[in-house]
mmCIF file of C-alpha atoms (C1' of nucleotides) in Angstrom:
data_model
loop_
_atom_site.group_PDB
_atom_site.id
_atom_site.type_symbol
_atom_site.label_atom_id
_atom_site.label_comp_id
_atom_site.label_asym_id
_atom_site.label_seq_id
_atom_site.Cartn_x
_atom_site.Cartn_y
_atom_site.Cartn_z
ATOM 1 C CA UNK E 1 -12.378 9.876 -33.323
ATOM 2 C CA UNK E 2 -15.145 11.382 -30.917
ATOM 3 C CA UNK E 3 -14.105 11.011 -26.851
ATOM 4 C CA UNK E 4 -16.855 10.974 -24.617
ATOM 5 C CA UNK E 5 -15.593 12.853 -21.135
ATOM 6 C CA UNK E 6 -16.457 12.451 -17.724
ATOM 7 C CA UNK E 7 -20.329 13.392 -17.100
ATOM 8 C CA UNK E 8 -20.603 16.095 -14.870
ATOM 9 C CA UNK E 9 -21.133 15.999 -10.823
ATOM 10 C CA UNK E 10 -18.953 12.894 -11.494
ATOM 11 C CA UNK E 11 -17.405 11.844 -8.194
ATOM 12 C CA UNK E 12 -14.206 12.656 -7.895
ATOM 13 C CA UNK E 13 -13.319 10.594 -4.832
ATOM 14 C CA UNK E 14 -14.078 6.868 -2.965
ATOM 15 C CA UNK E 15 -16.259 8.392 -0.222
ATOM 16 C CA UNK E 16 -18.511 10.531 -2.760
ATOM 17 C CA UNK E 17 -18.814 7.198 -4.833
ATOM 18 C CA UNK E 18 -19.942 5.228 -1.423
ATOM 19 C CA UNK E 19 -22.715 8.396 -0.589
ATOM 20 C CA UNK E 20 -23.945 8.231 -4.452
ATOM 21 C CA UNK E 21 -24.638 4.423 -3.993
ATOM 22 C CA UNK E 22 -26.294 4.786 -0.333
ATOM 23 C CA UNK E 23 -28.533 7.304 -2.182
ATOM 24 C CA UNK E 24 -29.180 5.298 -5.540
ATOM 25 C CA UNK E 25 -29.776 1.848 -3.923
ATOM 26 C CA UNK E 26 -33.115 2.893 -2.843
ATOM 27 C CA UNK E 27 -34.487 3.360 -6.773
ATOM 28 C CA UNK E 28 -33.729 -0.474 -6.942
ATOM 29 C CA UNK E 29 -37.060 -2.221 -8.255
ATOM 30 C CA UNK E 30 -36.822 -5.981 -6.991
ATOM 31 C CA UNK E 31 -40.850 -6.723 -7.376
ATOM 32 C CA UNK E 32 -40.808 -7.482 -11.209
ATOM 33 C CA UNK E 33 -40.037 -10.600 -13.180
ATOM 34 C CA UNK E 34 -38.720 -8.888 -15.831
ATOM 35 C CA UNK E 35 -38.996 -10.275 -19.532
ATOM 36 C CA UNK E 36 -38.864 -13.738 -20.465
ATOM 37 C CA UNK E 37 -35.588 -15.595 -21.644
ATOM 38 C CA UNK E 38 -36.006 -15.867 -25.536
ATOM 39 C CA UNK E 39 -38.480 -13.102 -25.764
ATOM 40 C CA UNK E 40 -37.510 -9.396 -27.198
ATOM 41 C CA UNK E 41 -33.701 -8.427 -27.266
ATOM 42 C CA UNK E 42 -30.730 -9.309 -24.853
ATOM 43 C CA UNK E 43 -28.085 -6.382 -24.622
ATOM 44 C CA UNK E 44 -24.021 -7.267 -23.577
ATOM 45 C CA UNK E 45 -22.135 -4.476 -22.326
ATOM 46 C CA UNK E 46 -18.330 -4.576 -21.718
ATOM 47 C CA UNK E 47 -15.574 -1.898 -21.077
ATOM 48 C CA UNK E 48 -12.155 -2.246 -21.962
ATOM 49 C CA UNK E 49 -9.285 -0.050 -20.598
ATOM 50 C CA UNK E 50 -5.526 1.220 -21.533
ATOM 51 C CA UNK E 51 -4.315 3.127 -18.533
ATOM 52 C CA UNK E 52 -1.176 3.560 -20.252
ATOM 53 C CA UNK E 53 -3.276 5.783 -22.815
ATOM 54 C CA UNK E 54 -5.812 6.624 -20.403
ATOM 55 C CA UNK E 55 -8.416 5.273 -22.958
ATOM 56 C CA UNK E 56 -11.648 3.026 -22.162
ATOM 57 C CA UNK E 57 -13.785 1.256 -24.843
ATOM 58 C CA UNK E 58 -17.251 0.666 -24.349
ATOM 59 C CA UNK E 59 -19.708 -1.602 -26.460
ATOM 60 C CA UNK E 60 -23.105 -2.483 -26.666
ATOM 61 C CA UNK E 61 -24.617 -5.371 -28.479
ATOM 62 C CA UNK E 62 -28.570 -6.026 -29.297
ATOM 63 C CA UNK E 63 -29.355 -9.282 -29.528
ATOM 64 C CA UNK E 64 -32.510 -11.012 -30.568
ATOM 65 C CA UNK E 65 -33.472 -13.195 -27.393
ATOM 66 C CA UNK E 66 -34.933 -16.087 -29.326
ATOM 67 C CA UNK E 67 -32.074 -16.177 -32.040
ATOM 68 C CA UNK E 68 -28.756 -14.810 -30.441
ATOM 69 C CA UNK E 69 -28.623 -13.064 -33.884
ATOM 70 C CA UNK E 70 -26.640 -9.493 -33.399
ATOM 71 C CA UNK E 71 -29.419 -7.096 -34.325
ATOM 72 C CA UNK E 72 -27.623 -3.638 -33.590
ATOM 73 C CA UNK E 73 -23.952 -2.193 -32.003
ATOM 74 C CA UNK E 74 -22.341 0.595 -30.769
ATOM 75 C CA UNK E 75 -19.189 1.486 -28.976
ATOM 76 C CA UNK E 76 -17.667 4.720 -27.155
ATOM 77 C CA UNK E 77 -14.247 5.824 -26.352
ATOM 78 C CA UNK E 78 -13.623 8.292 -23.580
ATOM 79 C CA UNK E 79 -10.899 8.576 -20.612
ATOM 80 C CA UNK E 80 -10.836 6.743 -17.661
ATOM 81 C CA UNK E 81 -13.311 7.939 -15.481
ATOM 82 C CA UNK E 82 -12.524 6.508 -11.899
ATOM 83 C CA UNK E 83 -9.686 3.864 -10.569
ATOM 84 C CA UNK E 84 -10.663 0.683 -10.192
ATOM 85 C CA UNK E 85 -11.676 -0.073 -6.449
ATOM 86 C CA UNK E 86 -13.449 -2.885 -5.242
ATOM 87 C CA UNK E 87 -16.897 -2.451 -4.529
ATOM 88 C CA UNK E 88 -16.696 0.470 -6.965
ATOM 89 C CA UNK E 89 -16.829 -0.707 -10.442
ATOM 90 C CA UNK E 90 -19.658 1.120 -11.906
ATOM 91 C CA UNK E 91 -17.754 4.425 -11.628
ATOM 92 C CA UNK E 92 -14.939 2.903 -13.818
ATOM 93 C CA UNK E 93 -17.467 1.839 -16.492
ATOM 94 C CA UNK E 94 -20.768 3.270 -16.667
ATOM 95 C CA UNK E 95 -19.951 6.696 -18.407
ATOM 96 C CA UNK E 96 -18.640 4.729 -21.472
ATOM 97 C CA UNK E 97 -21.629 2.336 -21.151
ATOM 98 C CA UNK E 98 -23.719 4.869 -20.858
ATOM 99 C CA UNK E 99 -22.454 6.694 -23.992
ATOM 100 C CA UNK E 100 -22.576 3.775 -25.843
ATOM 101 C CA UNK E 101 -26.125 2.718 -25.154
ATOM 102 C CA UNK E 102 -27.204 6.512 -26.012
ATOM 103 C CA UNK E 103 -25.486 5.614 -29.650
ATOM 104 C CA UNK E 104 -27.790 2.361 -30.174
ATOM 105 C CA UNK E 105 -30.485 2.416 -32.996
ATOM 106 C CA UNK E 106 -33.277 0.622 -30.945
ATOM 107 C CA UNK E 107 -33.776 -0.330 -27.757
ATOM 108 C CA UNK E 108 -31.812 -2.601 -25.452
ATOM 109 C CA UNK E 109 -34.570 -4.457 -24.143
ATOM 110 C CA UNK E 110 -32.810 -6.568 -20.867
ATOM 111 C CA UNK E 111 -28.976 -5.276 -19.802
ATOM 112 C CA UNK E 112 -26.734 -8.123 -19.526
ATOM 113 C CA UNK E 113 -23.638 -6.897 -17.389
ATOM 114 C CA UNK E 114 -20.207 -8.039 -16.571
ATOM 115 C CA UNK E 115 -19.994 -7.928 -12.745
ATOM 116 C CA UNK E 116 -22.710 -7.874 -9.641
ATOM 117 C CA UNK E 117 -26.162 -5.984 -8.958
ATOM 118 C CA UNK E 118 -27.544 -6.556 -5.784
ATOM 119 C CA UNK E 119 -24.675 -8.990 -4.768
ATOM 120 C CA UNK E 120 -22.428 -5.935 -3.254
ATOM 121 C CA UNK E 121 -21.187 -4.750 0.138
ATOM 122 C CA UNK E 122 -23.831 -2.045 -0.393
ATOM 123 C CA UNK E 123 -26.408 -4.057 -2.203
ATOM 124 C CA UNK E 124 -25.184 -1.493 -5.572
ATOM 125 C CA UNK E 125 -23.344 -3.074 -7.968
ATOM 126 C CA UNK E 126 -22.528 -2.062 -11.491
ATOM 127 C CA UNK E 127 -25.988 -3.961 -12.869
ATOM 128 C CA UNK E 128 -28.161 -2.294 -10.248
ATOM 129 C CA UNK E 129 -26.585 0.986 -10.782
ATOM 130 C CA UNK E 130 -27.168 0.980 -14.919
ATOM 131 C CA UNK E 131 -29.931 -0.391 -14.284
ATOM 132 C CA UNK E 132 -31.367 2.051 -11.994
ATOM 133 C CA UNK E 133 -29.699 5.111 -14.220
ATOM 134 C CA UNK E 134 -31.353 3.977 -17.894
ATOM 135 C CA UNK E 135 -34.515 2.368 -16.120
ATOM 136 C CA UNK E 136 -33.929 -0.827 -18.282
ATOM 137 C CA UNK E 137 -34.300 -4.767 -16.355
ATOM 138 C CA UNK E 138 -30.820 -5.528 -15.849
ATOM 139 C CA UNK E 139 -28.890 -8.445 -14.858
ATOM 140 C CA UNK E 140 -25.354 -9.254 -13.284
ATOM 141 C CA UNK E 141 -23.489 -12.554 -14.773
ATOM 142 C CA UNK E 142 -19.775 -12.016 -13.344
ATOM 143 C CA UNK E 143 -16.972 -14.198 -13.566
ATOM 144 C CA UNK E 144 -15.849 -14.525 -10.113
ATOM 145 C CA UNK E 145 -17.243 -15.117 -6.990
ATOM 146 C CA UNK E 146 -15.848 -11.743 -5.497
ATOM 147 C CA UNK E 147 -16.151 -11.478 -1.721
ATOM 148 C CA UNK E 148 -19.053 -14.250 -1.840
ATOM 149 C CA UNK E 149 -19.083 -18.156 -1.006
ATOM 150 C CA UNK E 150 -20.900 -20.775 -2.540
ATOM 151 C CA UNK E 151 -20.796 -24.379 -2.803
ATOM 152 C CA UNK E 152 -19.817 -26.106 -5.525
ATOM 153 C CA UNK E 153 -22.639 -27.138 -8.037
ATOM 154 C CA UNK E 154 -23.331 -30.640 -9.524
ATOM 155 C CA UNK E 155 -21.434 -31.167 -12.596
ATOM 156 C CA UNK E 156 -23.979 -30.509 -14.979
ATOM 157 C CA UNK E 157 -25.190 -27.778 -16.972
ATOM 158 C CA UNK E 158 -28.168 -25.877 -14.949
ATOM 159 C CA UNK E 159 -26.822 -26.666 -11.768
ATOM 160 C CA UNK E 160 -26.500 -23.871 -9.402
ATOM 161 C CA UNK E 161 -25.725 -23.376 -5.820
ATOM 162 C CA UNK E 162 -26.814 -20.262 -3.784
ATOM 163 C CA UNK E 163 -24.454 -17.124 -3.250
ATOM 164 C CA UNK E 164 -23.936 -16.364 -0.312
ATOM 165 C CA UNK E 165 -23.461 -13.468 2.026
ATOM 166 C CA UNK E 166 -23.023 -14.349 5.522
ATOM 167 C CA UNK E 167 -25.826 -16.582 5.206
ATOM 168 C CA UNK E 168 -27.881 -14.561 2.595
ATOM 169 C CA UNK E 169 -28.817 -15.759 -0.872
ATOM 170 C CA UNK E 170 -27.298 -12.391 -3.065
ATOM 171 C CA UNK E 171 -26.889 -14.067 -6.048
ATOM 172 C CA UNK E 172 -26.254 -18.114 -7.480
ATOM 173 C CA UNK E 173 -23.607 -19.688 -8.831
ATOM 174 C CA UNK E 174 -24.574 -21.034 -11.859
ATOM 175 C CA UNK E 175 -23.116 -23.886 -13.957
ATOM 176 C CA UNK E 176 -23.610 -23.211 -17.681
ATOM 177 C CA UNK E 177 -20.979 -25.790 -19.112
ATOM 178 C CA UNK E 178 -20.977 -29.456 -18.124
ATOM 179 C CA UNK E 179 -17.988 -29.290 -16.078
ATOM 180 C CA UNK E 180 -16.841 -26.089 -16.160
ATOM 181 C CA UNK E 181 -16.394 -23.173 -13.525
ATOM 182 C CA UNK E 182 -19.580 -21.803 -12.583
ATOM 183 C CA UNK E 183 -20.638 -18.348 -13.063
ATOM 184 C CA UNK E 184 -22.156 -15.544 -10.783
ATOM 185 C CA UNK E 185 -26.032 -14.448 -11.327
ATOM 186 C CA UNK E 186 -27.075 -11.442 -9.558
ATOM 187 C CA UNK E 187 -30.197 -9.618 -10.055
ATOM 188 C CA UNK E 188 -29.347 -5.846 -10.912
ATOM 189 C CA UNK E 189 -33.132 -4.101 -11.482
ATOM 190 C CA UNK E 190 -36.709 -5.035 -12.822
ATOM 191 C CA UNK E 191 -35.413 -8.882 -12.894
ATOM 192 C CA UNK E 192 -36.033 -11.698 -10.399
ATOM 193 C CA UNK E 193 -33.443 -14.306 -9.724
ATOM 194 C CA UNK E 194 -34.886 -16.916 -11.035
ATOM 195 C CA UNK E 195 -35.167 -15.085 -14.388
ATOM 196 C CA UNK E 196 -31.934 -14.025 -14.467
ATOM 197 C CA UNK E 197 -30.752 -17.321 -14.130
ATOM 198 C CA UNK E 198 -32.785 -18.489 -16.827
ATOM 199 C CA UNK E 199 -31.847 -15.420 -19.027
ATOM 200 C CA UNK E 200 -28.448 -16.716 -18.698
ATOM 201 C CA UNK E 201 -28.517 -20.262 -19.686
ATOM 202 C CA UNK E 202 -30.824 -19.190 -22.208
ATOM 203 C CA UNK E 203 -27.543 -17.149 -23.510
ATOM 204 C CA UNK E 204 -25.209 -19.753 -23.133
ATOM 205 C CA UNK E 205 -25.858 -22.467 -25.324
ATOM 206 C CA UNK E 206 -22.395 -23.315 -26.537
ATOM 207 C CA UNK E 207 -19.935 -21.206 -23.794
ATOM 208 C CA UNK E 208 -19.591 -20.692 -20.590
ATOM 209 C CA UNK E 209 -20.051 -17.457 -20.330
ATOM 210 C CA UNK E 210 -23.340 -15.562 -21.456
ATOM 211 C CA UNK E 211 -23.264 -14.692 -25.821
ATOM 212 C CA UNK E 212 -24.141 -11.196 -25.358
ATOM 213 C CA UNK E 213 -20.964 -10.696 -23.354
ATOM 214 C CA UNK E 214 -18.721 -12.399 -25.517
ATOM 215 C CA UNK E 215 -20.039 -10.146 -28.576
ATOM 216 C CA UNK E 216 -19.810 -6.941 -26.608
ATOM 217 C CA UNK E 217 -16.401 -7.965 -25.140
ATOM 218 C CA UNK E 218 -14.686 -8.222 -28.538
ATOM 219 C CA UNK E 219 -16.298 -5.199 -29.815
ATOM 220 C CA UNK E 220 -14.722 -2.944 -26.797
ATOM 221 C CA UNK E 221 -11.279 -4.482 -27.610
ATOM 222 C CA UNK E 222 -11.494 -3.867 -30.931
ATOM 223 C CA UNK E 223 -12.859 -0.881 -30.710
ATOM 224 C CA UNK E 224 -9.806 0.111 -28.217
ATOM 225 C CA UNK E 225 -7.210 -1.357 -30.443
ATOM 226 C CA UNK E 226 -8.695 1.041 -32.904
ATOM 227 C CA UNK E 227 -8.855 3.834 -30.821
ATOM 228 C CA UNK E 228 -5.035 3.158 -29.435
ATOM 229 C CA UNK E 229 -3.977 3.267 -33.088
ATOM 230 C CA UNK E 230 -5.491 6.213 -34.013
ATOM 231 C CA UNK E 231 -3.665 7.900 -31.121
ATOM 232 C CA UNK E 232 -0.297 6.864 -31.278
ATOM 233 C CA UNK E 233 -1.065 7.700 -35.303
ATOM 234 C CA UNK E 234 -1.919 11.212 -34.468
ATOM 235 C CA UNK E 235 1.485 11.380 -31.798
ATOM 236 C CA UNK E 236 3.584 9.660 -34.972
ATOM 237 C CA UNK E 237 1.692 12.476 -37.222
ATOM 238 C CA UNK E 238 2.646 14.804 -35.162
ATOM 239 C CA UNK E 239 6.352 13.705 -34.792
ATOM 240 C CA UNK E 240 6.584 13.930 -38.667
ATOM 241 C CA UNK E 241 5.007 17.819 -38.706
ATOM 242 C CA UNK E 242 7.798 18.888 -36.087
ATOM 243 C CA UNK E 243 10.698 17.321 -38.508
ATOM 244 C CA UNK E 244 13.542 19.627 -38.790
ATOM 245 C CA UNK E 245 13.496 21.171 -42.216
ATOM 246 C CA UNK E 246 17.121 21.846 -42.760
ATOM 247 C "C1'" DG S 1 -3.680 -4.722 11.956
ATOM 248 C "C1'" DC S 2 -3.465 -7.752 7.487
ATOM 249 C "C1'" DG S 3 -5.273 -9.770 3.494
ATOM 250 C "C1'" DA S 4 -9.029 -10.251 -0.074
ATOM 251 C "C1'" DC S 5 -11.498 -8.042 -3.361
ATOM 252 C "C1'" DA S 6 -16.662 -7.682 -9.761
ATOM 253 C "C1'" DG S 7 -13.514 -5.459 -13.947
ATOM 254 C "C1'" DA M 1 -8.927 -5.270 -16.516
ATOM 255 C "C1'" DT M 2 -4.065 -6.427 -18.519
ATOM 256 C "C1'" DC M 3 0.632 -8.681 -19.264
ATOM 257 C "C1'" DT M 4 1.353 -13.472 -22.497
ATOM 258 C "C1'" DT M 5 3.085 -19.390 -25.495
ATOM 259 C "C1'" DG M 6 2.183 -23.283 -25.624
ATOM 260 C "C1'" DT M 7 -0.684 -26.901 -24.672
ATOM 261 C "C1'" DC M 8 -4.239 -30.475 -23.291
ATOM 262 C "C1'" DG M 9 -8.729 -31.851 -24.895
ATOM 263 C "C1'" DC M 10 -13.396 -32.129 -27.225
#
DNA sequence: GCGACAG
DNA sequence: ATCTTGTCGC
């Protein structure tokens, strides 16, 4: 099994993380449209983690925008790069993102991310900040409304309600399931609002949360599952070597 | 000061 | 994120 490690210049502490995103939030691009919903290729990314191990999963699934057809995958395994803190998520999962993007056949076309972009108490959140770092349009769909307030949104699928910040718009909460609990649209980079809310109803014709998500979030468990196995194999391997030979 | 807080 | 069984409903 191949690790990837921390990247260097990593920060190392909460204060370093802060300074990186007051210096990164400025490489934000916020005047483009972005590509149309159904058009090109849709990429998921999700991380998943065993602190125990001190493992994290990454995946990365392509696919076609007008068919929701996988076209390409790839996951990564490294260590844990940085604790989970509020407000600080991208330090947590971008190196393992990263590393698995760098392992795709063909390009990602639009980055759909698990969390915020521009909705963030420094306007930097994990879609911005891949975003910004591979150059790629990138949206935020996340699953809660984090620090943010909305309003509830009529019943029906398509119905959304503004984010809100104080009394900014950061983001919309979007209802993609007759019904069901809305979820959180944020722009991250190269993407207006408006398409990223259409990007993600245009991903989420059967579930409530967006397909490319789903797909990437059971590749990074399985891939960690894998990865767990193949190190408490190695420990049990190990074990065996070290029998006594009386 | 205390609590809340994407994943 | 992760720990976890059954259960109500389409």
């Amino acid at each position: 099994m191949t690790t990837v490690g921390v990247p260097a210049g990593w920060p190392a502490t909460e204060e370093e993380a802060r300074a990186v995103q007051d210096e990164l939030r400025g490489r934000v691009v916020l005047d483009e449209r972005g590509p149309e919903p159904g058009t090109g290729r849709v990429t998921g990314v999700d991380v998943a983690y065993d602190d125990q191990l001190d493992l994290v999963a990454a995946a990365a699934v392509v696919l076609d925008a007008a068919t929701l057809e996988v076209v390409a995958e790839a996951t990564a395994v490294g260590r844990v790069s940085f604790a989970y803190v509020p407000g600080l998520l991208a330090f947590r999962e971008i190196p393992a993102v990263r590393a698995a993007l760098d392992r795709l056949p063909c390009p990602p076309g639009v980055l759909v991310c698990d969390g915020y972009g521009l909705a963030h108490p420094r306007c930097f959140g994990l879609a911005s900040h891949l975003g910004v770092l591979t150059g790629l349009p990138a949206v935020g769909v996340a699953k809660n409304p984090f620090t943010f307030s909305y309003d509830d949104p009529e019943p029906a699928r398509g119905a959304w309600a503004p984010l809100l910040a104080r009394d900014e718009e950061v983001g919309r909460a979007l209802r993609t399931r007759d019904g069901v609990k809305p979820v959180f649209v944020s722009v991250g980079h190269r993407v207006s609002l408006d398409n990223a809310v259409a990007h993600t109803l245009a991903l989420t014709p059967r579930y409530r949360l967006p397909e490319t998500t789903r797909r990437a979030d059971a590749l990074c468990r399985r891939a960690l599952r894998e990865a767990a196995r193949s190190v408490a194999g190695g420990v049990q391997e190990a074990t065996t070597r070290q029998a006594p030979t009386s």
